[in-house]
C-alpha positions as CSV (number, residue, x, y, z in Angstrom):
1,X,108.6,102.2,80.7
2,X,105.5,101.4,82.7
3,X,107.4,100.5,85.8
4,X,109.5,103.7,85.6
5,X,106.4,105.9,85.4
6,X,104.9,104.0,88.4
7,X,108.1,104.5,90.4
8,X,107.6,108.3,90.1
9,X,104.2,108.3,91.7
10,X,104.8,105.5,94.2
11,X,105.0,107.9,97.1
12,X,101.9,109.9,96.2
13,X,99.1,109.9,98.8
14,X,95.5,110.8,98.2
15,X,93.3,112.7,100.8
16,X,90.6,110.1,100.1
17,X,92.9,107.2,101.2
18,X,91.5,105.2,104.1
19,X,93.7,105.1,107.2
20,X,91.5,102.7,109.1
21,X,88.1,101.0,108.9
22,X,86.0,100.1,111.9
23,X,84.0,96.9,112.4
24,X,80.9,98.6,110.9
25,X,82.8,99.5,107.7
26,X,83.1,103.2,108.5
27,X,86.4,104.6,107.3
28,X,88.8,107.1,108.8
29,X,90.2,109.0,105.8
30,X,93.3,111.1,105.6
31,X,91.1,114.1,104.7
32,X,89.4,113.7,108.2
33,X,92.7,113.9,110.0
34,X,94.3,116.9,108.1
35,X,91.2,119.0,107.5
36,X,90.7,122.3,109.3
37,X,87.6,123.2,111.2
38,X,87.9,126.8,110.0
39,X,85.6,128.1,107.3
40,X,87.7,129.3,104.3
41,X,85.1,131.9,103.3
42,X,85.2,133.4,106.8
43,X,89.0,133.6,106.7
44,X,89.0,135.3,103.3
45,X,86.3,137.8,104.5
46,X,88.3,138.5,107.6
47,X,91.5,139.1,105.6
48,X,89.7,141.5,103.3
49,X,88.2,143.4,106.2
50,X,91.7,143.7,107.8
51,X,93.1,145.0,104.5
52,X,90.3,147.6,104.3
53,X,90.9,148.7,107.9
54,X,94.6,149.2,107.2
55,X,93.7,151.3,104.2
56,X,91.3,153.4,106.2
57,X,93.8,154.0,109.0
58,X,96.3,155.3,106.5
59,X,93.8,157.5,104.7
60,X,91.8,159.0,107.5
61,X,94.2,159.3,110.5
62,X,97.2,161.5,110.8
63,X,100.5,159.7,111.1
64,X,100.7,159.9,114.9
65,X,97.1,158.5,115.4
66,X,97.8,155.8,112.8
67,X,100.9,154.7,114.7
68,X,99.0,154.6,118.0
69,X,96.3,152.4,116.5
70,X,98.8,150.1,114.8
71,X,100.8,149.6,118.0
72,X,97.8,149.2,120.2
73,X,96.1,146.6,118.1
74,X,99.1,144.9,116.4
75,X,97.9,145.9,113.0
76,X,100.4,145.0,110.3
77,X,101.6,141.8,112.0
78,X,102.9,143.2,115.2
79,X,102.1,142.1,118.7
80,X,99.4,144.3,120.3
81,X,100.8,146.6,122.9
82,X,99.2,147.9,126.2
83,X,98.3,151.5,126.5
84,X,101.3,152.0,128.7
85,X,103.7,150.3,126.2
86,X,102.2,152.3,123.3
87,X,102.6,155.6,125.3
88,X,106.2,154.8,126.1
89,X,107.1,153.9,122.5
90,X,105.4,157.1,121.2
91,X,106.7,159.4,124.0
92,X,103.2,160.4,125.0
93,X,100.9,160.0,128.0
94,X,98.8,156.8,128.6
95,X,95.7,159.0,128.8
96,X,96.4,160.3,125.3
97,X,96.7,156.8,124.0
98,X,93.4,156.0,125.7
99,X,91.6,158.9,124.0
100,X,93.0,158.0,120.6
101,X,92.0,154.3,120.5
């Protein structure tokens, strides 16, 4: 039974496993290789701010203005459009887009 249970976890890897150790005994760990430089708290804060912004756009702006802002800045997962592209999609002038964003 012991060998059967060991077989199930044989492929498991820990983030604290050493990948290499230099001549001074300093280790390079898996955690160092796969970690991200980004600060998680900053990402969460940014996501909350974006969620609030989308809510404000829907609540405060009329549907046309909201669509211009969404297109222009890529809000909601789209690719940001230029003023000219936004104007063409909405069937309005570029100067109107400029005044609305």
